[in-house]
PDB file of C-alpha atoms (C1' of nucleotides) in Angstrom:
ATOM      1  CA  MET A  79      -2.724  -3.119   2.796  1.00 63.00           C
ATOM      2  CA  PRO A  80       0.968  -2.827   2.388  1.00 94.00           C
ATOM      3  CA  GLU A  81       3.093  -0.018   3.713  1.00 96.00           C
ATOM      4  CA  LEU A  82       6.841  -0.057   4.261  1.00 97.00           C
ATOM      5  CA  PRO A  83       6.836  -2.691   7.049  1.00 97.00           C
ATOM      6  CA  GLU A  84       4.650  -5.119   5.101  1.00 97.00           C
ATOM      7  CA  VAL A  85       6.767  -4.608   1.978  1.00 97.00           C
ATOM      8  CA  GLU A  86       9.948  -5.177   3.993  1.00 97.00           C
ATOM      9  CA  VAL A  87       8.532  -8.351   5.565  1.00 97.00           C
ATOM     10  CA  THR A  88       7.584  -9.476   2.063  1.00 97.00           C
ATOM     11  CA  ARG A  89      11.078  -8.687   0.794  1.00 97.00           C
ATOM     12  CA  ARG A  90      12.802 -10.627   3.543  1.00 97.00           C
ATOM     13  CA  LEU A  91      10.703 -13.733   3.009  1.00 95.00           C
ATOM     14  CA  LEU A  92      10.787 -13.543  -0.770  1.00 96.00           C
ATOM     15  CA  GLU A  93      14.541 -13.014  -0.999  1.00 97.00           C
ATOM     16  CA  PRO A  94      15.637 -16.583  -0.250  1.00 96.00           C
ATOM     17  CA  GLY A  95      13.138 -17.827  -2.830  1.00 96.00           C
ATOM     18  CA  MET A  96      14.452 -15.580  -5.590  1.00 98.00           C
ATOM     19  CA  LEU A  97      18.136 -14.834  -5.044  1.00 98.00           C
ATOM     20  CA  GLY A  98      20.450 -16.504  -7.546  1.00 98.00           C
ATOM     21  CA  ARG A  99      17.614 -18.341  -9.283  1.00 98.00           C
ATOM     22  CA  THR A 100      17.130 -18.139 -13.042  1.00 98.00           C
ATOM     23  CA  ILE A 101      13.683 -17.330 -14.358  1.00 98.00           C
ATOM     24  CA  GLU A 102      12.549 -19.995 -16.782  1.00 98.00           C
ATOM     25  CA  SER A 103       9.049 -18.944 -17.748  1.00 96.00           C
ATOM     26  CA  VAL A 104       6.528 -16.245 -17.013  1.00 96.00           C
ATOM     27  CA  GLU A 105       2.764 -16.495 -16.970  1.00 94.00           C
ATOM     28  CA  THR A 106       0.499 -13.479 -16.767  1.00 95.00           C
ATOM     29  CA  SER A 107      -3.125 -12.500 -16.776  1.00 93.00           C
ATOM     30  CA  ALA A 108      -4.513 -10.414 -19.628  1.00 93.00           C
ATOM     31  CA  ASP A 109      -3.127  -6.935 -20.138  1.00 94.00           C
ATOM     32  CA  SER A 110      -4.475  -4.228 -17.827  1.00 95.00           C
ATOM     33  CA  TYR A 111      -3.112  -1.063 -16.252  1.00 92.00           C
ATOM     34  CA  PHE A 112      -1.602  -3.355 -13.603  1.00 96.00           C
ATOM     35  CA  PHE A 113       1.103  -3.917 -16.222  1.00 97.00           C
ATOM     36  CA  VAL A 114       3.178  -0.797 -16.733  1.00 97.00           C
ATOM     37  CA  THR A 115       5.260  -3.058 -18.938  1.00 97.00           C
ATOM     38  CA  PRO A 116       2.966  -5.074 -21.217  1.00 96.00           C
ATOM     39  CA  PRO A 117       2.680  -8.726 -20.201  1.00 96.00           C
ATOM     40  CA  GLU A 118       3.911 -10.001 -23.584  1.00 96.00           C
ATOM     41  CA  ARG A 119       7.118  -8.102 -23.040  1.00 97.00           C
ATOM     42  CA  LEU A 120       7.587  -9.625 -19.580  1.00 97.00           C
ATOM     43  CA  ARG A 121       7.043 -13.101 -20.990  1.00 96.00           C
ATOM     44  CA  LEU A 122       9.588 -12.386 -23.705  1.00 97.00           C
ATOM     45  CA  ARG A 123      12.290 -10.633 -21.720  1.00 98.00           C
ATOM     46  CA  LEU A 124      12.433 -12.291 -18.313  1.00 98.00           C
ATOM     47  CA  PRO A 125      13.194 -15.939 -19.129  1.00 98.00           C
ATOM     48  CA  GLY A 126      16.879 -16.756 -18.857  1.00 98.00           C
ATOM     49  CA  LEU A 127      17.640 -13.954 -16.396  1.00 98.00           C
ATOM     50  CA  ALA A 128      18.904 -14.715 -12.900  1.00 98.00           C
ATOM     51  CA  VAL A 129      17.868 -12.620  -9.900  1.00 98.00           C
ATOM     52  CA  ARG A 130      20.861 -10.736  -8.499  1.00 98.00           C
ATOM     53  CA  ASP A 131      19.244  -8.963  -5.589  1.00 98.00           C
ATOM     54  CA  LEU A 132      15.930  -7.945  -4.125  1.00 98.00           C
ATOM     55  CA  THR A 133      15.829  -4.469  -2.650  1.00 98.00           C
ATOM     56  CA  ARG A 134      13.187  -2.081  -1.358  1.00 98.00           C
ATOM     57  CA  GLN A 135      12.683   1.630  -1.832  1.00 97.00           C
ATOM     58  CA  GLY A 136       9.752   2.976   0.122  1.00 97.00           C
ATOM     59  CA  LYS A 137       6.859   0.692  -0.816  1.00 97.00           C
ATOM     60  CA  TYR A 138       8.546  -0.558  -3.990  1.00 98.00           C
ATOM     61  CA  LEU A 139      10.300  -3.908  -4.382  1.00 98.00           C
ATOM     62  CA  ILE A 140      13.042  -4.055  -6.982  1.00 98.00           C
ATOM     63  CA  ALA A 141      14.515  -7.289  -8.310  1.00 98.00           C
ATOM     64  CA  GLY A 142      17.903  -6.667  -9.899  1.00 98.00           C
ATOM     65  CA  LEU A 143      18.423  -9.055 -12.815  1.00 98.00           C
ATOM     66  CA  ALA A 144      21.568 -10.522 -14.330  1.00 98.00           C
ATOM     67  CA  ASP A 145      21.609  -8.304 -17.421  1.00 98.00           C
ATOM     68  CA  GLY A 146      21.261  -5.126 -15.363  1.00 98.00           C
ATOM     69  CA  SER A 147      17.542  -4.707 -15.894  1.00 98.00           C
ATOM     70  CA  ARG A 148      15.245  -4.300 -12.906  1.00 98.00           C
ATOM     71  CA  LEU A 149      11.807  -5.713 -12.212  1.00 98.00           C
ATOM     72  CA  VAL A 150       9.892  -3.144 -10.172  1.00 98.00           C
ATOM     73  CA  LEU A 151       6.919  -4.347  -8.113  1.00 98.00           C
ATOM     74  CA  HIS A 152       4.391  -2.289  -6.177  1.00 98.00           C
ATOM     75  CA  LEU A 153       1.676  -3.928  -4.096  1.00 97.00           C
ATOM     76  CA  GLY A 154      -0.826  -1.057  -4.224  1.00 96.00           C
ATOM     77  CA  MET A 155      -3.714  -1.565  -1.842  1.00 95.00           C
ATOM     78  CA  SER A 156      -4.332  -5.280  -2.176  1.00 94.00           C
ATOM     79  CA  GLY A 157      -1.229  -6.813  -3.715  1.00 95.00           C
ATOM     80  CA  GLN A 158       0.222 -10.056  -2.344  1.00 94.00           C
ATOM     81  CA  LEU A 159       3.443 -11.851  -3.259  1.00 95.00           C
ATOM     82  CA  PHE A 160       3.632 -15.546  -2.501  1.00 93.00           C
ATOM     83  CA  LEU A 161       6.075 -18.396  -2.776  1.00 92.00           C
ATOM     84  CA  THR A 162       4.295 -21.549  -3.826  1.00 88.00           C
ATOM     85  CA  GLY A 163       4.691 -24.874  -2.182  1.00 76.00           C
ATOM     86  CA  THR A 164       5.428 -23.989   1.411  1.00 58.00           C
ATOM     87  CA  VAL A 165       2.077 -24.155   3.125  1.00 52.00           C
ATOM     88  CA  GLY A 166      -0.797 -23.766   0.761  1.00 49.00           C
ATOM     89  CA  ILE A 167      -1.454 -20.153   0.305  1.00 52.00           C
ATOM     90  CA  PRO A 168      -4.359 -18.500   2.069  1.00 51.00           C
ATOM     91  CA  LEU A 169      -6.074 -16.322  -0.484  1.00 47.00           C
ATOM     92  CA  MET A 170      -9.000 -14.697   1.250  1.00 36.00           C
ATOM     93  CA  LYS A 171     -11.039 -17.820   1.889  1.00 39.00           C
ATOM     94  CA  ARG A 172      -9.499 -19.998  -0.760  1.00 47.00           C
ATOM     95  CA  THR A 173      -6.232 -21.647  -1.562  1.00 45.00           C
ATOM     96  CA  VAL A 174      -4.445 -21.151  -4.830  1.00 44.00           C
ATOM     97  CA  PRO A 175      -5.248 -24.185  -6.895  1.00 41.00           C
ATOM     98  CA  GLY A 176      -2.026 -26.009  -7.488  1.00 37.00           C
ATOM     99  CA  ALA A 177      -0.033 -24.318  -4.796  1.00 37.00           C
ATOM    100  CA  ILE A 178       0.084 -27.556  -2.853  1.00 31.00           C
ATOM    101  CA  VAL A 179       0.105 -30.038  -5.718  1.00 29.00           C
ATOM    102  CA  PRO A 180       2.108 -28.439  -8.499  1.00 32.00           C
ATOM    103  CA  SER A 181       1.918 -31.536 -10.658  1.00 30.00           C
ATOM    104  CA  GLN A 182      -1.777 -30.978 -11.224  1.00 34.00           C
ATOM    105  CA  GLN A 183      -1.044 -27.645 -12.803  1.00 38.00           C
ATOM    106  CA  PRO A 184      -3.008 -26.358 -15.670  1.00 40.00           C
ATOM    107  CA  SER A 185      -1.067 -23.740 -17.585  1.00 41.00           C
ATOM    108  CA  PHE A 186      -1.649 -20.972 -15.067  1.00 54.00           C
ATOM    109  CA  ILE A 187      -1.197 -21.172 -11.318  1.00 66.00           C
ATOM    110  CA  GLY A 188      -3.402 -19.118  -9.080  1.00 75.00           C
ATOM    111  CA  ASP A 189      -6.889 -17.695  -9.292  1.00 85.00           C
ATOM    112  CA  SER A 190      -8.474 -14.970 -11.400  1.00 86.00           C
ATOM    113  CA  HIS A 191      -6.712 -12.319  -9.310  1.00 90.00           C
ATOM    114  CA  THR A 192      -3.238 -13.725  -9.883  1.00 92.00           C
ATOM    115  CA  HIS A 193      -1.535 -11.597 -12.525  1.00 95.00           C
ATOM    116  CA  LEU A 194       2.038 -12.809 -12.591  1.00 96.00           C
ATOM    117  CA  CYS A 195       3.703 -16.152 -12.034  1.00 95.00           C
ATOM    118  CA  LEU A 196       7.471 -16.589 -12.244  1.00 96.00           C
ATOM    119  CA  SER A 197       8.765 -20.131 -12.702  1.00 96.00           C
ATOM    120  CA  PHE A 198      12.442 -20.911 -12.224  1.00 97.00           C
ATOM    121  CA  ALA A 199      14.842 -23.251 -13.946  1.00 98.00           C
ATOM    122  CA  ASP A 200      15.449 -25.239 -10.749  1.00 97.00           C
ATOM    123  CA  GLY A 201      11.770 -25.944 -10.097  1.00 94.00           C
ATOM    124  CA  GLU A 202       9.712 -24.983  -7.057  1.00 91.00           C
ATOM    125  CA  PRO A 203       8.941 -22.622  -5.486  1.00 93.00           C
ATOM    126  CA  ARG A 204       7.423 -20.223  -7.955  1.00 93.00           C
ATOM    127  CA  VAL A 205       6.624 -16.588  -7.227  1.00 95.00           C
ATOM    128  CA  LEU A 206       3.018 -15.422  -7.519  1.00 94.00           C
ATOM    129  CA  PHE A 207       1.819 -11.840  -7.636  1.00 95.00           C
ATOM    130  CA  ARG A 208      -1.853 -11.567  -6.789  1.00 93.00           C
ATOM    131  CA  ASP A 209      -3.823  -8.331  -6.613  1.00 94.00           C
ATOM    132  CA  VAL A 210      -7.585  -8.128  -6.303  1.00 92.00           C
ATOM    133  CA  ARG A 211      -7.935  -4.407  -6.936  1.00 94.00           C
ATOM    134  CA  LYS A 212      -5.149  -4.136  -9.480  1.00 95.00           C
ATOM    135  CA  PHE A 213      -3.791  -0.952  -7.935  1.00 96.00           C
ATOM    136  CA  GLY A 214      -0.436  -2.738  -7.844  1.00 97.00           C
ATOM    137  CA  LYS A 215       2.139  -2.321 -10.570  1.00 97.00           C
ATOM    138  CA  VAL A 216       4.768  -4.339 -12.358  1.00 98.00           C
ATOM    139  CA  GLN A 217       7.362  -2.692 -14.542  1.00 97.00           C
ATOM    140  CA  LEU A 218      10.547  -3.923 -16.206  1.00 98.00           C
ATOM    141  CA  LEU A 219      13.271  -1.306 -16.434  1.00 98.00           C
ATOM    142  CA  ASP A 220      15.913  -1.897 -19.076  1.00 97.00           C
ATOM    143  CA  PRO A 221      19.574  -1.608 -18.018  1.00 97.00           C
ATOM    144  CA  GLY A 222      20.480   1.980 -17.212  1.00 96.00           C
ATOM    145  CA  ILE A 223      16.911   3.201 -17.550  1.00 95.00           C
ATOM    146  CA  SER A 224      15.519   5.152 -14.630  1.00 94.00           C
ATOM    147  CA  SER A 225      11.940   5.328 -13.463  1.00 95.00           C
ATOM    148  CA  SER A 226      10.050   8.508 -12.682  1.00 94.00           C
ATOM    149  CA  ARG A 227       8.154   6.611  -9.984  1.00 95.00           C
ATOM    150  CA  LEU A 228      11.354   5.705  -8.169  1.00 97.00           C
ATOM    151  CA  GLU A 229      13.000   9.055  -8.796  1.00 96.00           C
ATOM    152  CA  ARG A 230      10.122  10.888  -7.197  1.00 95.00           C
ATOM    153  CA  LEU A 231      10.614   9.054  -3.904  1.00 97.00           C
ATOM    154  CA  GLY A 232      12.026  10.881  -0.906  1.00 97.00           C
ATOM    155  CA  VAL A 233      14.419   9.350   1.625  1.00 97.00           C
ATOM    156  CA  ASP A 234      13.322   5.915   2.797  1.00 97.00           C
ATOM    157  CA  ALA A 235      11.416   6.339   6.046  1.00 98.00           C
ATOM    158  CA  LEU A 236      13.578   3.782   7.877  1.00 97.00           C
ATOM    159  CA  ILE A 237      16.783   5.752   7.334  1.00 97.00           C
ATOM    160  CA  ALA A 238      15.419   9.303   7.197  1.00 97.00           C
ATOM    161  CA  SER A 239      16.501  11.952   9.693  1.00 97.00           C
ATOM    162  CA  GLY A 240      14.440  14.605  11.419  1.00 97.00           C
ATOM    163  CA  GLU A 241      16.210  17.114   9.217  1.00 97.00           C
ATOM    164  CA  ASP A 242      14.974  15.294   6.076  1.00 97.00           C
ATOM    165  CA  LEU A 243      11.377  15.716   7.221  1.00 97.00           C
ATOM    166  CA  PHE A 244      11.979  19.289   8.313  1.00 97.00           C
ATOM    167  CA  ARG A 245      13.362  20.213   4.885  1.00 97.00           C
ATOM    168  CA  ALA A 246      10.412  18.539   3.162  1.00 97.00           C
ATOM    169  CA  SER A 247       7.971  20.434   5.369  1.00 97.00           C
ATOM    170  CA  ARG A 248       9.133  23.966   4.478  1.00 96.00           C
ATOM    171  CA  ARG A 249       6.558  26.112   2.701  1.00 92.00           C
ATOM    172  CA  ARG A 250       4.089  23.263   2.705  1.00 96.00           C
ATOM    173  CA  ARG A 251       0.624  24.434   3.696  1.00 96.00           C
ATOM    174  CA  VAL A 252      -0.731  20.891   3.899  1.00 96.00           C
ATOM    175  CA  SER A 253      -1.354  19.036   7.160  1.00 97.00           C
ATOM    176  CA  VAL A 254       1.420  17.001   8.727  1.00 98.00           C
ATOM    177  CA  LYS A 255      -0.707  13.943   7.972  1.00 97.00           C
ATOM    178  CA  ALA A 256      -0.678  14.780   4.257  1.00 97.00           C
ATOM    179  CA  LEU A 257       3.058  15.439   4.450  1.00 97.00           C
ATOM    180  CA  LEU A 258       3.707  11.993   5.927  1.00 97.00           C
ATOM    181  CA  LEU A 259       1.621  10.348   3.202  1.00 97.00           C
ATOM    182  CA  ASP A 260       3.560  12.238   0.515  1.00 97.00           C
ATOM    183  CA  GLN A 261       6.069   9.706  -0.819  1.00 97.00           C
ATOM    184  CA  SER A 262       8.366  12.456  -2.062  1.00 97.00           C
ATOM    185  CA  ALA A 263       8.828  13.686   1.513  1.00 97.00           C
ATOM    186  CA  LEU A 264       9.522  10.352   3.242  1.00 97.00           C
ATOM    187  CA  ALA A 265       9.112   7.133   1.268  1.00 97.00           C
ATOM    188  CA  GLY A 266       7.142   4.262   2.764  1.00 97.00           C
ATOM    189  CA  VAL A 267       4.694   5.859   5.208  1.00 97.00           C
ATOM    190  CA  GLY A 268       1.031   5.007   4.616  1.00 97.00           C
ATOM    191  CA  ASN A 269      -2.163   5.629   6.478  1.00 96.00           C
ATOM    192  CA  ILE A 270      -1.685   3.233   9.374  1.00 96.00           C
ATOM    193  CA  TYR A 271       1.862   4.205  10.289  1.00 97.00           C
ATOM    194  CA  ALA A 272       1.167   7.898   9.759  1.00 97.00           C
ATOM    195  CA  ASP A 273      -1.609   7.748  12.365  1.00 97.00           C
ATOM    196  CA  GLU A 274       0.402   5.561  14.727  1.00 97.00           C
ATOM    197  CA  ALA A 275       3.521   7.742  14.479  1.00 98.00           C
ATOM    198  CA  LEU A 276       1.559  10.955  15.048  1.00 98.00           C
ATOM    199  CA  PHE A 277       0.000   9.425  18.130  1.00 97.00           C
ATOM    200  CA  LEU A 278       3.361   8.274  19.449  1.00 97.00           C
ATOM    201  CA  SER A 279       4.893  11.710  18.881  1.00 98.00           C
ATOM    202  CA  ARG A 280       1.786  13.469  20.255  1.00 97.00           C
ATOM    203  CA  VAL A 281       1.229  15.600  17.163  1.00 97.00           C
ATOM    204  CA  THR A 282      -2.249  16.537  15.869  1.00 97.00           C
ATOM    205  CA  PRO A 283      -2.736  15.234  12.327  1.00 97.00           C
ATOM    206  CA  THR A 284      -4.162  18.575  11.147  1.00 96.00           C
ATOM    207  CA  LEU A 285      -1.135  20.626  12.186  1.00 97.00           C
ATOM    208  CA  ARG A 286       0.206  22.526   9.182  1.00 97.00           C
ATOM    209  CA  ALA A 287       3.526  21.193   7.922  1.00 97.00           C
ATOM    210  CA  LEU A 288       5.046  24.687   7.768  1.00 96.00           C
ATOM    211  CA  ARG A 289       4.475  25.072  11.494  1.00 97.00           C
ATOM    212  CA  LEU A 290       6.631  22.060  12.378  1.00 97.00           C
ATOM    213  CA  THR A 291       9.824  22.759  14.267  1.00 97.00           C
ATOM    214  CA  ARG A 292      13.086  20.854  13.823  1.00 97.00           C
ATOM    215  CA  ASP A 293      12.452  19.320  17.204  1.00 97.00           C
ATOM    216  CA  LYS A 294       8.986  18.100  16.296  1.00 97.00           C
ATOM    217  CA  CYS A 295      10.231  16.649  13.006  1.00 98.00           C
ATOM    218  CA  GLN A 296      12.873  14.771  14.941  1.00 98.00           C
ATOM    219  CA  ARG A 297      10.254  13.308  17.269  1.00 98.00           C
ATOM    220  CA  ILE A 298       7.953  12.370  14.398  1.00 98.00           C
ATOM    221  CA  VAL A 299      10.681  10.591  12.430  1.00 98.00           C
ATOM    222  CA  GLU A 300      11.780   8.724  15.556  1.00 98.00           C
ATOM    223  CA  ALA A 301       8.172   7.655  16.086  1.00 98.00           C
ATOM    224  CA  VAL A 302       7.775   6.565  12.445  1.00 98.00           C
ATOM    225  CA  GLN A 303      10.871   4.402  12.758  1.00 98.00           C
ATOM    226  CA  ALA A 304       9.864   2.991  16.125  1.00 98.00           C
ATOM    227  CA  VAL A 305       6.435   1.825  14.927  1.00 97.00           C
ATOM    228  CA  MET A 306       7.856   0.499  11.667  1.00 97.00           C
ATOM    229  CA  GLN A 307      10.705  -1.436  13.285  1.00 97.00           C
ATOM    230  CA  ARG A 308       8.277  -2.878  15.781  1.00 97.00           C
ATOM    231  CA  SER A 309       5.882  -3.870  12.990  1.00 97.00           C
ATOM    232  CA  ILE A 310       8.585  -5.518  10.888  1.00 97.00           C
ATOM    233  CA  ALA A 311       9.639  -7.525  13.935  1.00 97.00           C
ATOM    234  CA  SER A 312       6.070  -8.744  14.402  1.00 95.00           C
ATOM    235  CA  GLY A 313       5.589  -9.698  10.761  1.00 95.00           C
ATOM    236  CA  GLY A 314       3.669  -6.600   9.647  1.00 95.00           C
ATOM    237  CA  ALA A 315       0.088  -5.527  10.245  1.00 93.00           C
ATOM    238  CA  SER A 316      -2.588  -7.899   8.975  1.00 89.00           C
ATOM    239  CA  ILE A 317      -5.525  -5.631   9.612  1.00 84.00           C
ATOM    240  CA  SER A 318      -7.613  -6.828   6.765  1.00 74.00           C
ATOM    241  CA  ASP A 319      -5.720  -9.390   4.759  1.00 76.00           C
ATOM    242  CA  PHE A 320      -1.973  -9.018   4.623  1.00 88.00           C
ATOM    243  CA  TYR A 321      -0.214 -12.321   4.142  1.00 89.00           C
ATOM    244  CA  ALA A 322       3.540 -12.682   3.867  1.00 91.00           C
ATOM    245  CA  PRO A 323       5.017 -14.780   1.015  1.00 92.00           C
ATOM    246  CA  ASP A 324       5.022 -17.840   3.268  1.00 89.00           C
ATOM    247  CA  GLY A 325       1.311 -17.491   4.012  1.00 85.00           C
ATOM    248  CA  GLN A 326       1.836 -16.183   7.546  1.00 87.00           C
ATOM    249  CA  GLN A 327      -0.057 -13.197   8.941  1.00 88.00           C
ATOM    250  CA  GLY A 328       1.598 -10.439  10.931  1.00 92.00           C
ATOM    251  CA  SER A 329       0.548  -9.402  14.409  1.00 93.00           C
ATOM    252  CA  TYR A 330       1.278  -5.681  14.543  1.00 94.00           C
ATOM    253  CA  GLN A 331      -2.442  -4.915  14.381  1.00 92.00           C
ATOM    254  CA  ARG A 332      -2.585  -5.999  18.037  1.00 93.00           C
ATOM    255  CA  GLU A 333      -0.170  -3.241  18.987  1.00 94.00           C
ATOM    256  CA  ARG A 334      -1.777  -0.350  17.189  1.00 95.00           C
ATOM    257  CA  ARG A 335      -2.802   2.514  19.400  1.00 96.00           C
ATOM    258  CA  VAL A 336      -5.210   4.513  17.243  1.00 96.00           C
ATOM    259  CA  TYR A 337      -5.679   3.094  13.753  1.00 95.00           C
ATOM    260  CA  ALA A 338      -9.168   1.562  13.370  1.00 94.00           C
ATOM    261  CA  ARG A 339      -9.771   2.069  17.101  1.00 95.00           C
ATOM    262  CA  GLU A 340     -12.345   4.855  16.903  1.00 94.00           C
ATOM    263  CA  GLY A 341     -14.788   4.789  19.781  1.00 94.00           C
ATOM    264  CA  GLN A 342     -12.374   2.805  21.942  1.00 95.00           C
ATOM    265  CA  PRO A 343     -10.438   4.272  24.875  1.00 95.00           C
ATOM    266  CA  CYS A 344      -6.937   5.666  24.405  1.00 96.00           C
ATOM    267  CA  TRP A 345      -4.476   3.278  26.031  1.00 95.00           C
ATOM    268  CA  ASP A 346      -2.693   6.181  27.683  1.00 96.00           C
ATOM    269  CA  CYS A 347      -5.446   8.490  28.938  1.00 97.00           C
ATOM    270  CA  GLY A 348      -8.745   6.682  28.408  1.00 96.00           C
ATOM    271  CA  THR A 349     -10.181   9.374  26.141  1.00 96.00           C
ATOM    272  CA  THR A 350     -12.259   8.057  23.252  1.00 95.00           C
ATOM    273  CA  ILE A 351     -10.241   7.701  20.023  1.00 96.00           C
ATOM    274  CA  LYS A 352     -11.686   9.861  17.248  1.00 95.00           C
ATOM    275  CA  LYS A 353     -11.778   9.397  13.511  1.00 95.00           C
ATOM    276  CA  ARG A 354     -12.115  12.114  10.893  1.00 94.00           C
ATOM    277  CA  MET A 355     -11.080  12.864   7.338  1.00 94.00           C
ATOM    278  CA  VAL A 356      -7.697  14.547   6.968  1.00 95.00           C
ATOM    279  CA  ALA A 357      -5.994  14.726   3.585  1.00 94.00           C
ATOM    280  CA  GLN A 358      -8.889  12.691   2.160  1.00 93.00           C
ATOM    281  CA  ARG A 359      -7.975   9.725   4.342  1.00 95.00           C
ATOM    282  CA  GLY A 360      -9.569   8.254   7.427  1.00 95.00           C
ATOM    283  CA  THR A 361      -7.469   9.616  10.287  1.00 96.00           C
ATOM    284  CA  HIS A 362      -7.441   8.262  13.828  1.00 96.00           C
ATOM    285  CA  TYR A 363      -6.169  10.169  16.832  1.00 97.00           C
ATOM    286  CA  CYS A 364      -6.555  10.817  20.536  1.00 97.00           C
ATOM    287  CA  PRO A 365      -7.946  14.342  20.952  1.00 96.00           C
ATOM    288  CA  LYS A 366      -6.331  14.688  24.368  1.00 97.00           C
ATOM    289  CA  CYS A 367      -2.877  13.180  23.821  1.00 97.00           C
ATOM    290  CA  GLN A 368      -2.327  14.838  20.441  1.00 97.00           C
ATOM    291  CA  ARG A 369      -2.363  18.606  20.307  1.00 89.00           C
TER     292      ARG A 369
ATOM    293  C1'  DA B 105       4.924  25.040  -7.187  1.00 81.02           C
ATOM    294  C1'  DC B 106       1.400  23.526  -4.703  1.00 81.02           C
ATOM    295  C1'  DC B 107      -3.121  21.675  -3.583  1.00 81.02           C
ATOM    296  C1'  DG B 108      -7.489  19.105  -3.676  1.00 81.02           C
ATOM    297  C1'  DC B 109      -9.957  16.009  -6.160  1.00 81.02           C
ATOM    298  C1'  DA B 110     -11.489  12.312  -9.453  1.00 81.02           C
ATOM    299  C1'  DC B 111     -10.180   8.146 -10.807  1.00 81.02           C
ATOM    300  C1'  DC B 112      -8.234   3.328 -11.452  1.00 81.02           C
ATOM    301  C1'  DC B 113     -10.683  -1.733  -9.315  1.00 81.02           C
ATOM    302  C1'  DT B 114     -12.947  -5.318  -6.396  1.00 81.02           C
ATOM    303  C1'  DG B 115     -14.940  -6.830  -2.148  1.00 81.02           C
ATOM    304  C1'  DA B 116     -16.831  -6.329   2.548  1.00 81.02           C
ATOM    305  C1'  DG B 117     -20.034  -4.418   5.557  1.00 81.02           C
ATOM    306  C1'  DC B 118     -23.887  -1.751   6.489  1.00 81.02           C
ATOM    307  C1'  DG B 119     -28.893  -0.078   6.512  1.00 81.02           C
ATOM    308  C1'  DC B 120     -33.132  -0.804   4.435  1.00 81.02           C
TER     309       DC B 120
ATOM    310  C1'  DT C  70     -31.854 -12.418   0.336  1.00 81.02           C
ATOM    311  C1'  DG C  71     -30.853  -8.746  -2.142  1.00 81.02           C
ATOM    312  C1'  DC C  72     -30.060  -4.034  -3.350  1.00 81.02           C
ATOM    313  C1'  DG C  73     -27.495   0.233  -3.149  1.00 81.02           C
ATOM    314  C1'  DC C  74     -24.462   2.794  -0.728  1.00 81.02           C
ATOM    315  C1'  DT C  75     -19.870   3.720   1.620  1.00 81.02           C
ATOM    316  C1'  DC C  76     -15.433   2.541   2.692  1.00 81.02           C
ATOM    317  C1'  DA C  77     -10.660   0.321   2.244  1.00 81.02           C
ATOM    318  C1'  DG C  78      -3.659   0.155   4.191  1.00 81.02           C
ATOM    319  C1'  DG C  79      -2.009   3.543  -2.804  1.00 81.02           C
ATOM    320  C1'  DG C  80      -0.616   6.434  -6.544  1.00 81.02           C
ATOM    321  C1'  DT C  81      -1.307   9.316 -10.742  1.00 81.02           C
ATOM    322  C1'  DG C  82      -2.875  13.034 -13.450  1.00 81.02           C
ATOM    323  C1'  DC C  83      -5.675  16.902 -13.963  1.00 81.02           C
ATOM    324  C1'  DG C  84      -7.481  21.559 -13.404  1.00 81.02           C
ATOM    325  C1'  DG C  85      -7.606  25.559 -10.382  1.00 81.02           C
TER     326       DG C  85
END
DNA sequence: ACCGCACCCTGAGCGC
DNA sequence: TGCGCTCAGGGTGCGG
């Protein structure tokens, strides 16, 4: 689900519900590989810490805490972050029990897919982290400790230059599609925006990275940023089930030109949009516009 | 160093 | 209705 634009939309809506607030208690589901930091440790360490800032690096959200530690969150494929209380949270077809009537709380808010609940000293709202497939991650970094996950990331896609992509493409025999999905090249591009940006810049997904010119890299990065900025402005892409922390869905899916449009006509030339596997991912493109 | 692949997990949609 | 199969917007770790 979530690529850079969805994570940024999440960050913007979550920020006012976290900034300056002191965590009072932490509830978690049972330990699983969702927890890079074991849940007992989160329950022990987080209470008493205020949230200093909420930043984003690629698809990662990072809450800076008062003692200098950082809570790193990744949404994986199906992760959702919610603020309780606002509207009653749409979770697939259900609503989180207790999201609307907090007083009826049992000990744990949310459903069986809710893995983390942060409660704050000043009351509602709480922050819920739900993730059906558990490909998401939560990790607490002690003050001054770095994370190999974050260190591996390339320049954030929103601020990258054509030259950044060009440098990352040298001596890479992989397809340009694979290069865009590589988080150490540009951070934040996923399958949807890779396909959309390649369409917009008229580049075939299978083109070898080492054959890219500076000029083409420039066009691709401009296209990546154009589709991402546009998506952020429209609340992200809710193609299957992205919900922002306030329960709202985005509308970027209505603007997509190729992703999940196989068999439909290209908006520009009318040619049928094709889908094939590139870099082990479903890849959508217009065979006439992109070559 | 780089590359492709298996794998982590659950749910939806499809054909039979 | 139900079964089994495939696929899904991500990332890591492994062997070649």
